[in-house]
XYZ file of N, CA and C in Angstrom:
822
model
N 39.992 -14.065 -21.746
C 38.675 -13.721 -21.742
C 38.474 -12.227 -21.780
N 37.691 -11.564 -22.847
C 37.549 -10.251 -22.964
C 36.985 -9.720 -21.817
N 37.845 -8.307 -21.307
C 37.228 -7.641 -20.232
C 36.371 -6.567 -20.818
N 35.024 -6.667 -20.165
C 34.075 -5.704 -21.122
C 34.060 -4.341 -19.957
N 33.394 -3.441 -20.593
C 33.448 -2.101 -19.873
C 32.122 -1.423 -19.808
N 31.764 -0.632 -19.143
C 30.623 -0.032 -19.122
C 29.999 0.453 -20.441
N 31.072 1.022 -21.161
C 30.608 1.281 -22.627
C 30.142 0.169 -23.360
N 30.794 -0.921 -23.191
C 30.577 -2.166 -23.760
C 28.842 -2.526 -23.562
N 28.789 -2.494 -22.258
C 27.310 -2.830 -21.766
C 26.299 -1.929 -22.313
N 26.631 -0.575 -22.380
C 25.776 0.476 -23.220
C 25.408 -0.011 -24.521
N 26.696 -0.562 -25.465
C 26.320 -0.900 -26.480
C 25.533 -2.099 -26.819
N 25.679 -3.094 -26.075
C 24.945 -4.147 -25.936
C 23.487 -4.117 -25.849
N 23.263 -2.979 -24.836
C 21.688 -2.659 -24.668
C 21.310 -2.017 -25.796
N 22.003 -1.080 -26.270
C 21.529 -0.363 -27.764
C 21.207 -1.406 -28.871
N 22.136 -2.605 -28.770
C 21.770 -3.447 -29.788
C 20.741 -4.391 -29.436
N 20.326 -4.619 -28.311
C 19.166 -5.443 -27.802
C 17.954 -4.851 -28.400
N 17.981 -3.336 -28.351
C 16.823 -2.473 -28.567
C 16.599 -2.379 -30.082
N 17.662 -2.616 -30.792
C 17.691 -2.276 -32.233
C 16.501 -2.592 -32.923
N 15.663 -1.826 -33.447
C 14.221 -2.167 -33.993
C 14.601 -3.239 -35.467
N 15.538 -3.330 -35.878
C 15.575 -4.067 -37.064
C 16.281 -5.568 -36.483
N 17.592 -5.373 -35.630
C 18.237 -6.742 -35.441
C 18.191 -6.987 -33.850
N 17.683 -6.248 -33.061
C 17.689 -6.475 -32.203
C 16.539 -7.691 -31.288
N 16.412 -7.937 -30.264
C 16.037 -9.201 -29.375
C 14.486 -8.755 -29.267
N 13.394 -9.625 -29.975
C 12.100 -9.125 -29.947
C 11.466 -8.959 -28.578
N 12.031 -9.634 -27.388
C 11.643 -9.413 -26.005
C 12.268 -8.046 -25.668
N 13.274 -7.696 -25.734
C 13.581 -6.415 -25.376
C 13.258 -5.320 -26.217
N 12.927 -5.463 -27.637
C 12.152 -4.463 -28.222
C 10.945 -4.099 -27.809
N 9.972 -5.187 -27.210
C 8.664 -4.944 -26.784
C 8.537 -4.036 -25.481
N 9.905 -4.182 -24.739
C 9.474 -3.642 -23.311
C 9.560 -2.189 -23.245
N 8.953 -1.700 -22.248
C 8.605 -0.122 -21.944
C 9.014 0.043 -20.488
N 8.775 1.412 -20.034
C 9.200 1.636 -18.593
C 8.199 0.941 -17.737
N 6.837 0.865 -18.010
C 6.131 0.103 -17.239
C 6.231 -1.409 -17.007
N 6.513 -2.025 -18.335
C 6.819 -3.608 -18.280
C 7.961 -3.973 -17.829
N 8.794 -3.183 -17.454
C 10.353 -3.259 -16.839
C 10.219 -3.251 -15.407
N 9.374 -2.596 -14.667
C 8.955 -2.426 -13.312
C 9.311 -3.958 -12.485
N 8.081 -4.773 -12.780
C 8.506 -6.302 -12.022
C 9.657 -6.763 -12.220
N 10.396 -6.869 -13.407
C 11.801 -7.176 -13.535
C 12.792 -6.755 -12.439
N 12.647 -5.271 -12.410
C 13.486 -4.451 -11.592
C 13.272 -4.909 -10.110
N 11.911 -4.892 -9.632
C 11.807 -5.472 -8.257
C 12.388 -6.914 -7.934
N 12.065 -7.655 -8.905
C 12.653 -9.116 -8.777
C 14.231 -9.060 -8.663
N 14.944 -8.320 -9.713
C 16.304 -8.319 -9.324
C 16.804 -7.844 -8.272
N 16.025 -6.756 -7.766
C 16.498 -6.066 -6.681
C 16.354 -6.976 -5.373
N 15.327 -7.849 -5.327
C 15.169 -8.905 -4.104
C 16.051 -9.969 -4.325
N 16.419 -10.311 -5.717
C 17.420 -11.531 -5.869
C 18.799 -11.105 -5.168
N 19.191 -9.549 -5.219
C 20.400 -9.342 -4.606
C 20.269 -9.255 -3.354
N 19.006 -8.821 -2.576
C 18.938 -8.993 -1.263
C 19.035 -10.210 -0.555
N 18.483 -11.170 -1.422
C 18.600 -12.621 -1.049
C 20.227 -13.172 -1.084
N 20.658 -12.625 -1.920
C 22.007 -13.212 -2.145
C 22.876 -12.934 -1.055
N 22.755 -11.556 -0.689
C 23.464 -10.919 0.499
C 22.891 -11.599 1.838
N 21.505 -11.762 2.001
C 20.895 -12.450 3.149
C 21.698 -13.856 3.470
N 21.647 -14.602 2.313
C 22.406 -15.734 2.244
C 23.947 -15.837 2.600
N 24.663 -14.688 2.342
C 26.151 -14.433 2.419
C 26.636 -15.226 1.320
N 25.819 -15.354 0.121
C 26.620 -15.831 -1.253
C 27.307 -14.890 -2.065
N 28.323 -14.407 -1.026
C 28.724 -13.204 -1.864
C 29.447 -13.611 -3.323
N 29.868 -14.866 -3.709
C 30.503 -15.202 -4.821
C 29.155 -15.037 -5.912
N 28.374 -14.920 -5.533
C 26.886 -14.826 -6.696
C 26.973 -13.371 -6.912
N 27.177 -12.538 -5.926
C 26.672 -11.073 -5.866
C 27.129 -10.434 -7.052
N 28.376 -10.647 -7.761
C 28.598 -10.162 -8.828
C 27.509 -9.966 -10.056
N 27.215 -11.330 -10.112
C 26.032 -11.594 -11.220
C 25.028 -11.173 -10.831
N 24.306 -11.172 -9.523
C 23.219 -10.404 -9.277
C 23.129 -8.952 -9.471
N 24.288 -8.394 -8.866
C 24.305 -6.880 -9.128
C 24.366 -6.585 -10.669
N 24.987 -7.363 -11.436
C 25.058 -7.259 -12.824
C 23.456 -7.267 -13.068
N 22.754 -8.094 -12.882
C 21.417 -7.949 -13.489
C 20.654 -6.939 -13.019
N 20.834 -6.400 -11.699
C 20.186 -5.119 -11.229
C 20.732 -4.091 -12.092
N 22.051 -3.757 -12.494
C 22.466 -2.717 -13.188
C 22.138 -2.716 -14.459
N 21.855 -3.807 -15.067
C 21.327 -4.034 -16.547
C 19.733 -3.410 -16.395
N 19.049 -3.525 -15.422
C 17.714 -2.649 -15.121
C 17.883 -1.273 -15.354
N 19.058 -0.797 -14.761
C 19.453 0.817 -14.763
C 19.723 1.174 -16.416
N 20.587 0.348 -16.887
C 20.941 0.291 -18.372
C 19.511 0.258 -19.056
N 18.800 -0.400 -18.892
C 17.852 -0.775 -19.898
C 16.735 0.716 -19.754
N 16.345 1.082 -18.508
C 15.703 2.382 -18.175
C 16.486 3.422 -19.000
N 17.792 3.655 -18.916
C 18.480 4.817 -19.542
C 18.345 4.722 -21.089
N 18.345 3.337 -21.734
C 18.133 3.214 -23.002
C 16.707 3.716 -23.522
N 15.856 3.408 -22.598
C 14.397 3.767 -23.233
C 14.263 5.278 -22.823
N 14.993 5.882 -22.014
C 15.103 7.397 -21.945
C 15.628 8.089 -22.892
N 16.810 7.466 -23.622
C 17.572 7.958 -24.672
C 16.756 7.844 -26.031
N 16.106 6.839 -26.108
C 15.214 6.478 -27.409
C 13.962 7.488 -27.302
N 13.572 7.980 -26.346
C 12.486 9.044 -26.278
C 12.924 10.488 -25.988
N 14.199 10.522 -26.051
C 14.935 11.982 -25.958
C 14.379 12.634 -24.557
N 14.556 11.639 -23.725
C 13.994 12.322 -22.052
C 15.359 12.158 -21.119
N 16.284 11.229 -21.537
C 17.414 11.159 -20.857
C 18.400 10.315 -21.164
N 19.552 10.050 -20.750
C 20.472 8.875 -21.162
C 21.193 8.330 -19.871
N 22.211 7.367 -19.927
C 22.639 7.167 -18.856
C 23.594 8.235 -18.224
N 24.200 8.748 -18.942
C 24.891 9.933 -18.467
C 24.427 11.064 -17.680
N 23.301 11.146 -17.837
C 22.289 11.816 -17.074
C 22.022 11.301 -15.502
N 21.796 9.988 -15.839
C 21.666 9.129 -14.623
C 22.774 9.273 -13.656
N 24.015 9.201 -14.130
C 25.139 9.319 -13.426
C 25.336 10.761 -12.846
N 24.951 11.599 -13.924
C 25.128 13.273 -13.362
C 24.273 13.186 -12.199
N 23.019 12.987 -12.039
C 21.896 13.261 -10.979
C 22.631 12.331 -9.919
N 22.842 11.150 -9.745
C 23.119 10.638 -8.431
C 24.398 11.290 -8.056
N 25.512 11.708 -8.806
C 26.644 12.234 -8.422
C 26.415 13.831 -7.595
N 25.493 14.258 -8.238
C 24.971 15.732 -7.737
C 24.512 15.504 -6.500
N 23.419 14.481 -6.353
C 22.722 14.133 -5.216
C 23.587 13.629 -3.945
N 24.560 12.702 -4.092
C 25.484 12.308 -3.183
C 26.179 13.621 -2.651
N 26.718 14.241 -3.347
C 27.667 15.426 -3.071
C 26.752 16.595 -2.205
N 25.580 16.627 -2.663
C 24.665 17.434 -2.058
C 24.230 17.140 -0.770
N 23.926 15.739 -0.629
C 23.488 15.172 0.743
C 24.656 15.028 1.759
N 25.969 15.015 1.470
C 27.267 15.000 2.243
C 27.889 16.009 2.098
N 27.375 17.276 2.806
C 28.154 18.708 3.024
C 29.314 18.458 3.703
N 29.212 17.265 4.522
C 30.402 17.218 5.849
C 31.404 16.375 5.202
N 31.334 15.758 3.969
C 32.619 15.022 3.219
C 32.954 15.890 2.287
N 31.815 16.515 1.049
C 32.569 17.182 -0.265
C 32.218 18.736 -0.097
N 33.041 19.684 -0.510
C 32.595 20.884 -0.839
C 32.075 21.191 -2.388
N 31.293 22.150 -2.221
C 30.225 22.072 -3.460
C 31.113 22.370 -4.773
N 32.091 23.109 -4.709
C 33.147 23.249 -5.972
C 34.220 22.127 -5.835
N 34.584 21.265 -5.010
C 35.292 20.516 -4.986
C 34.970 19.164 -4.702
N 34.326 18.307 -5.372
C 33.775 17.017 -5.205
C 34.601 16.264 -4.839
N 35.955 16.176 -4.980
C 37.147 15.121 -4.586
C 37.565 15.301 -3.296
N 37.211 16.736 -2.922
C 37.691 17.278 -1.465
C 37.351 16.246 -0.510
N 38.192 15.908 0.616
C 38.095 15.264 1.671
C 37.518 16.292 2.925
N 37.427 17.668 2.772
C 36.984 18.466 3.576
C 35.633 19.046 3.520
N 34.812 18.756 4.219
C 33.643 19.154 3.920
C 33.231 20.624 4.214
N 32.184 21.262 3.635
C 31.853 22.496 4.152
C 31.036 22.805 5.403
N 30.643 21.632 6.046
C 30.141 21.933 7.280
C 30.475 20.512 8.049
N 30.471 20.920 9.507
C 30.993 19.686 10.338
C 29.713 19.008 11.121
N 29.781 17.793 10.865
C 28.690 16.957 11.380
C 29.388 15.783 12.285
N 29.215 15.653 13.741
C 30.029 15.222 14.580
C 29.155 13.780 15.028
N 28.187 13.541 14.809
C 27.375 12.477 15.245
C 26.475 11.818 13.868
N 26.180 10.608 14.201
C 24.989 10.009 13.335
C 23.836 10.685 13.220
N 23.485 11.118 14.354
C 22.102 11.817 14.474
C 22.322 13.181 13.790
N 23.392 14.059 13.678
C 23.337 15.132 13.097
C 23.340 14.853 11.507
N 24.101 13.758 11.203
C 23.974 13.545 9.839
C 22.623 13.083 9.091
N 22.095 12.227 9.849
C 20.622 12.015 9.497
C 19.645 13.027 9.675
N 19.948 14.105 10.465
C 19.019 15.187 10.729
C 19.381 15.929 9.477
N 20.462 16.117 9.045
C 20.974 17.117 7.951
C 20.399 16.450 6.345
N 20.654 15.082 6.535
C 20.108 14.415 5.346
C 18.567 14.757 4.943
N 17.846 14.428 6.158
C 16.232 14.760 6.062
C 16.055 15.907 5.528
N 16.789 17.240 6.159
C 16.733 18.373 5.831
C 16.924 18.480 4.319
N 18.002 18.097 3.840
C 18.255 18.249 2.448
C 17.260 17.808 1.355
N 16.716 16.308 1.905
C 15.644 15.825 1.187
C 14.438 16.488 1.146
N 14.095 16.998 2.303
C 12.917 18.143 2.190
C 13.164 19.176 1.187
N 14.318 19.772 1.184
C 14.503 21.095 0.246
C 14.500 20.348 -1.226
N 15.026 19.111 -1.485
C 14.822 18.830 -2.749
C 13.248 18.314 -3.277
N 12.493 17.815 -2.242
C 11.226 17.596 -2.494
C 10.361 18.903 -2.905
N 10.743 19.940 -2.213
C 10.202 21.331 -2.483
C 10.649 21.882 -3.723
N 11.826 21.633 -3.941
C 12.205 22.344 -5.577
C 11.731 21.545 -6.446
N 11.620 20.007 -6.374
C 10.760 19.103 -7.433
C 9.248 19.607 -7.491
N 8.694 19.848 -6.601
C 7.454 20.009 -6.451
C 6.988 21.114 -5.277
N 6.418 22.164 -5.880
C 6.239 23.461 -4.861
C 5.108 22.983 -3.771
N 4.365 22.048 -4.356
C 3.306 21.638 -3.330
C 3.559 20.778 -2.334
N 4.500 20.304 -2.504
C 5.187 19.137 -1.348
C 5.417 19.839 -0.229
N 4.581 19.823 0.816
C 4.979 20.532 2.126
C 4.843 19.390 3.183
N 4.765 18.186 2.792
C 4.437 17.227 3.965
C 5.913 16.650 4.038
N 6.110 16.142 5.221
C 7.455 15.274 5.444
C 7.279 13.919 4.871
N 6.147 13.471 4.601
C 5.615 12.404 3.869
C 5.522 12.178 2.411
N 5.839 13.310 1.923
C 5.570 13.530 0.406
C 6.735 12.657 -0.384
N 6.367 11.997 -1.346
C 7.056 11.160 -2.101
C 7.738 9.849 -1.556
N 6.925 9.627 -0.761
C 7.194 8.176 -0.261
C 6.235 7.132 -1.067
N 6.961 6.246 -1.936
C 6.286 5.350 -2.876
C 5.105 4.548 -2.371
N 3.947 4.551 -2.808
C 3.007 3.894 -2.418
C 3.181 2.197 -2.488
N 3.953 1.835 -3.640
C 3.899 0.398 -3.995
C 5.393 -0.194 -3.362
N 5.762 0.414 -2.276
C 6.538 -0.300 -1.488
C 6.236 -1.388 -0.932
N 6.759 -2.301 -0.225
C 6.124 -3.396 0.653
C 5.626 -2.619 1.660
N 4.456 -3.176 2.311
C 3.755 -2.666 3.219
C 4.655 -2.277 4.672
N 5.316 -3.309 5.119
C 6.360 -3.004 6.106
C 7.335 -2.052 5.915
N 7.872 -2.145 4.687
C 9.014 -0.895 4.680
C 8.568 0.326 4.506
N 7.165 0.429 3.932
C 6.634 1.783 3.825
C 6.258 2.439 5.328
N 5.736 1.362 6.112
C 5.287 2.032 7.269
C 6.497 2.342 8.020
N 7.598 1.722 7.883
C 8.879 2.094 8.555
C 9.352 3.014 8.036
N 9.396 3.603 7.007
C 9.733 4.704 6.352
C 8.852 5.989 6.603
N 7.546 5.666 6.917
C 6.622 6.822 7.297
C 7.083 7.228 8.568
N 7.089 6.072 9.361
C 7.482 6.376 11.028
C 8.780 7.341 10.971
N 9.894 6.997 10.221
C 11.137 7.473 10.342
C 11.072 9.086 9.856
N 10.226 9.293 8.994
C 9.848 10.448 8.415
C 9.476 11.434 9.654
N 8.401 10.725 9.995
C 7.701 11.376 11.180
C 8.936 11.683 12.381
N 9.522 10.833 12.617
C 10.504 10.948 13.783
C 11.561 11.962 13.452
N 11.767 12.221 12.008
C 12.866 13.228 11.736
C 12.276 14.557 12.048
N 11.214 14.692 12.185
C 10.459 16.480 12.462
C 9.990 16.138 13.975
N 10.377 15.149 14.846
C 10.205 15.233 16.124
C 8.879 14.596 16.488
N 8.007 13.975 15.720
C 6.791 13.322 15.922
C 7.127 11.839 16.200
N 7.564 11.793 17.551
C 8.022 10.262 17.765
C 8.093 10.059 19.301
N 7.877 8.938 20.000
C 8.068 8.749 21.161
C 9.735 8.653 21.539
N 10.190 9.169 22.696
C 11.616 8.998 22.877
C 12.096 8.003 23.768
N 11.088 7.273 24.703
C 11.278 6.038 25.291
C 10.319 5.110 24.935
N 11.001 3.744 24.965
C 10.275 2.321 24.857
C 8.832 2.070 25.455
N 8.499 2.626 26.416
C 7.509 2.058 27.216
C 6.197 2.531 26.636
N 6.063 3.813 26.070
C 4.784 3.993 25.439
C 4.565 3.369 23.976
N 5.716 3.115 23.581
C 5.549 2.295 21.914
C 5.037 0.714 22.341
N 5.580 0.320 23.521
C 4.991 -1.025 24.058
C 3.404 -0.863 24.304
N 3.167 0.188 25.215
C 1.785 0.448 25.597
C 0.884 0.513 24.310
N 1.283 1.159 23.302
C 0.499 1.270 22.162
C 0.066 0.243 21.530
N 0.991 -1.119 21.545
C 0.450 -2.267 20.879
C -0.534 -3.122 21.693
N -0.162 -3.123 23.118
C -1.384 -3.388 23.978
C -2.625 -2.807 23.649
N -2.488 -1.468 23.655
C -3.755 -0.711 23.596
C -4.487 -1.304 22.147
N -3.613 -1.272 21.137
C -4.368 -1.895 19.825
C -4.829 -3.136 19.784
N -4.181 -4.114 20.396
C -4.628 -5.348 20.648
C -6.063 -5.496 21.470
N -6.184 -4.543 22.436
C -7.452 -4.553 23.333
C -8.429 -4.027 22.312
N -8.188 -3.175 21.226
C -9.120 -2.652 20.385
C -9.571 -3.740 19.475
N -8.616 -4.733 19.039
C -8.760 -5.812 17.989
C -9.796 -6.673 18.843
N -9.599 -7.053 19.865
C -10.427 -7.978 20.986
C -11.543 -7.210 21.193
N -11.984 -6.047 21.094
C -13.064 -5.377 21.282
C -14.152 -5.723 20.098
N -13.409 -5.402 18.871
C -14.100 -5.736 17.798
C -14.445 -7.290 17.855
N -13.710 -8.157 18.142
C -14.071 -9.571 17.914
C -15.211 -9.943 18.910
N -15.265 -9.074 19.983
C -16.531 -9.287 20.930
C -17.584 -8.773 20.678
N -17.683 -7.969 19.631
C -18.600 -7.232 19.288
C -19.742 -8.230 18.663
N -21.114 -8.512 18.942
C -21.936 -9.515 18.417
C -22.121 -9.328 16.693
N -22.074 -8.362 16.393
C -22.074 -7.809 15.051
C -20.751 -7.371 14.424
N -20.139 -8.206 14.245
C -18.563 -7.995 14.014
C -18.630 -7.585 12.436
N -17.633 -6.598 12.274
C -17.601 -5.893 10.966
C -16.217 -6.224 10.269
N -16.068 -6.876 9.357
C -14.667 -7.288 9.163
C -13.723 -6.355 8.663
N -14.478 -5.120 8.091
C -13.871 -3.915 7.804
C -12.924 -3.138 8.900
N -13.762 -3.088 10.195
C -13.363 -2.745 11.367
C -12.192 -3.601 11.966
N -12.568 -4.791 11.752
C -11.343 -5.754 12.386
C -10.251 -5.707 11.516
N -10.236 -5.451 10.251
C -9.115 -5.180 9.370
C -8.284 -3.986 10.036
N -9.199 -3.002 9.845
C -8.645 -1.567 10.192
C -7.624 -1.516 11.603
N -8.293 -2.401 12.573
C -7.597 -2.475 13.915
C -6.568 -3.355 13.991
N -6.496 -4.618 12.994
C -5.292 -5.307 12.831
C -4.261 -4.695 12.264
N -4.470 -3.669 11.359
C -3.648 -2.814 10.579
C -2.811 -1.981 11.624
N -3.684 -1.301 12.488
C -3.202 -0.692 13.519
C -2.028 -1.414 14.415
N -2.279 -2.854 14.740
C -1.291 -3.587 15.390
C -0.177 -3.716 14.381
N -0.229 -3.922 13.515
C 0.859 -4.242 12.679
C 1.682 -2.993 12.726
N 1.024 -1.824 12.214
C 1.892 -0.551 12.310
C 2.579 -0.297 13.565
N 1.982 -0.531 14.794
C 2.501 -0.393 15.951
C 3.633 -1.293 16.232
N 3.561 -2.842 15.657
C 4.708 -3.469 15.866
C 5.733 -3.070 15.138
N 5.753 -2.299 14.039
C 6.521 -1.892 13.266
C 7.375 -0.712 13.742
N 6.573 -0.116 14.461
C 7.385 1.084 15.342
C 8.091 0.552 16.609
N 7.523 -0.671 16.943
C 8.634 -1.199 18.102
C 9.823 -1.747 17.455
N 9.664 -2.313 16.551
C 10.877 -2.938 15.852
C 11.866 -1.599 15.501
N 11.275 -0.650 14.849
C 12.093 0.772 14.403
C 12.877 1.353 15.707
N 12.067 1.262 17.045
C 12.569 1.887 18.115
C 13.699 0.902 18.611
N 13.846 -0.225 18.223
C 14.809 -1.316 18.677
C 15.946 -1.169 17.583
N 15.901 -0.462 16.507
C 16.725 -0.213 15.515
C 17.080 -1.500 14.778
N 15.997 -1.995 14.451
C 16.046 -3.387 13.600
C 15.153 -2.881 12.117
N 15.394 -3.791 11.224
C 14.539 -3.761 10.102
C 13.352 -4.588 9.971
N 12.116 -4.067 9.852
C 11.048 -4.949 9.973
C 11.021 -6.158 8.892
N 11.371 -5.540 7.588
C 11.564 -6.598 6.714
C 12.338 -7.624 6.891
N 13.699 -7.239 7.405
C 14.678 -8.164 7.544
C 14.054 -9.070 8.896
N 13.431 -8.525 10.004
C 13.117 -9.322 11.242
C 12.014 -10.312 10.699
N 11.078 -10.070 9.663
C 10.009 -10.796 9.411
C 10.445 -11.863 8.484
N 11.577 -11.446 7.681
C 12.365 -12.544 6.804
C 12.851 -13.494 7.543
N 13.544 -13.206 8.741
C 13.892 -14.134 9.845
C 13.435 -15.002 10.235
N 11.972 -14.530 10.920
C 10.918 -15.345 11.182
C 10.192 -16.100 10.421
N 10.199 -15.808 9.172
C 9.572 -16.788 8.107
C 10.483 -17.881 7.709
N 11.987 -17.455 7.817
C 12.843 -18.663 7.807
C 12.861 -19.510 9.023
N 12.626 -19.002 10.146
C 12.867 -19.748 11.127
C 11.656 -20.781 11.144
N 10.527 -20.257 10.908
C 9.367 -20.933 10.782
C 9.328 -22.086 9.747
N 9.828 -21.983 8.592
C 9.967 -22.542 7.598
C 10.904 -24.118 8.015
N 12.161 -23.481 8.726
C 12.912 -24.579 9.093
C 12.413 -25.498 9.885
N 11.672 -25.038 10.982
C 11.092 -25.662 12.027
C 10.189 -26.628 11.621
N 9.150 -26.015 10.565
C 8.080 -26.950 9.918
C 8.605 -28.049 9.270
N 9.752 -27.764 8.328
C 10.147 -28.707 7.537
C 10.928 -29.940 8.722
N 11.310 -29.358 9.833
C 11.683 -30.208 10.778
C 10.697 -31.352 11.181
N 9.411 -30.800 11.492
C 8.365 -31.497 12.015
C 7.963 -32.513 10.859
N 7.903 -32.006 9.494
C 7.601 -32.765 8.383
C 8.524 -34.257 8.540
N 9.899 -33.758 8.660
C 11.007 -34.830 8.746
C 10.749 -35.910 9.639
N 10.353 -35.396 10.836
C 10.291 -36.257 12.030
C 8.919 -36.966 12.029
N 7.857 -36.428 11.205
C 6.454 -37.404 11.010
C 6.970 -38.210 9.885
N 7.462 -37.878 8.933
C 8.175 -39.015 7.837
C 8.797 -40.323 8.697
N 9.821 -39.936 9.656
C 10.382 -40.895 10.175
C 9.513 -41.701 11.170
N 8.617 -41.325 11.668
C 7.536 -42.070 12.362
C 6.601 -42.679 11.632
N 6.757 -42.446 10.313
C 5.680 -43.095 9.482
C 3.985 -42.474 9.398
N 4.142 -41.269 9.716
C 2.733 -40.450 10.097
C 2.502 -39.267 9.040
N 1.433 -39.070 8.800
C 1.090 -37.740 7.936
C 0.526 -36.828 8.979
N 0.810 -35.406 8.582
C 0.401 -34.182 9.507
C -1.401 -34.339 9.629
N -1.973 -34.737 8.621
C -3.309 -34.719 8.435
C -3.977 -35.681 9.379
N -3.444 -36.635 9.705
C -3.683 -37.553 10.678
C -3.518 -37.447 12.038
N -2.880 -36.467 12.691
C -2.205 -36.242 13.901
C -3.190 -35.212 14.340
N -3.303 -35.032 15.850
C -4.069 -33.898 16.227
C -3.184 -32.858 16.405
N -3.694 -31.734 16.931
C -2.995 -30.457 16.994
C -2.082 -30.680 18.105
N -2.571 -31.455 19.241
C -1.526 -31.710 20.552
C -0.301 -32.421 19.857
N -0.511 -33.412 18.971
C 0.547 -34.297 18.584
C 1.438 -33.415 17.639
N 0.902 -32.756 16.916
C 1.746 -31.805 16.231
C 2.483 -30.689 16.810
N 1.990 -30.231 17.732
C 2.663 -29.391 18.850
C 3.783 -29.995 19.557
N 3.639 -31.255 19.905
C 4.765 -31.957 20.576
C 5.768 -31.975 19.627
N 5.573 -32.296 18.285
C 6.785 -32.493 17.316
C 7.379 -31.124 17.259
N 6.596 -30.249 17.240
C 7.110 -28.797 17.154
C 8.178 -28.540 18.282
N 7.689 -28.625 19.445
C 8.493 -28.675 20.581
C 9.808 -29.212 20.650
N 9.660 -30.307 19.945
C 10.887 -31.560 19.728
C 11.886 -30.725 18.915
N 11.641 -30.236 17.796
C 12.305 -29.467 16.807
C 12.851 -28.390 17.574
N 11.896 -27.682 18.128
C 12.598 -26.162 18.794
C 13.592 -26.596 19.745
N 13.382 -27.690 20.388
C 14.524 -28.275 21.650
C 15.789 -28.603 20.753
N 15.626 -29.014 19.852
C 16.883 -29.479 19.292
C 17.940 -28.488 18.485
N 17.022 -27.420 18.504
C 17.914 -26.025 17.955
C 18.643 -25.432 18.988
N 18.260 -25.775 20.221
C 18.836 -24.958 21.288
C 20.212 -25.580 21.669
């Protein structure tokens, strides 16, 4: 079997984009049209890791790498950048953000320019370096929240916003006020629901505050909100399928059962998992 190299992959990409002999689908793509495919491939990598299907991971990582190669080809065609520029940019960034590992003039050195003895110090230095980079790219970038993508999944973006704020000291240091904030936001939701003239926009606003506060709790407990909710989704799906299976064995349909009957089935499924 032929062993392909990165140069081979770049050549394949160029052939796919060839205006005469290339693939019609690849020929018509642009930066914007590729974004949904990139997001899909990234989620497929995440799903593969979550399922611990590591034998599938090289294939999924290849699909994700192809996205990078595709963008690089588009950049090359427009004389904006090429794959080497991508490699150069990420290499410089990694060295710059790890001064405790690399020296500026000796990228392969194991001795860093500064000593960072704890994970907290490393994270703090990372945020300082990123802030400097934002300022260099955009002189008007004065907020710690600059450059957080607006099209991130909402839970991920909330978590990232909170981490940025925490990095500059805007954060509770104890868990109690984090929990208190959730109860406070829930009370505000209830107040809106009790209003005789309910306003759906205000209810949505208060519900958003509840979700944001819950993300804060998840973050303080050093968990990832997307992973936590993904786990909850999987658990609910597994249990609901268990209910469906039990109903089928009993010759029943969920539509014909009372909520109390369905809840009893749900409790049975939960009990079997323990």
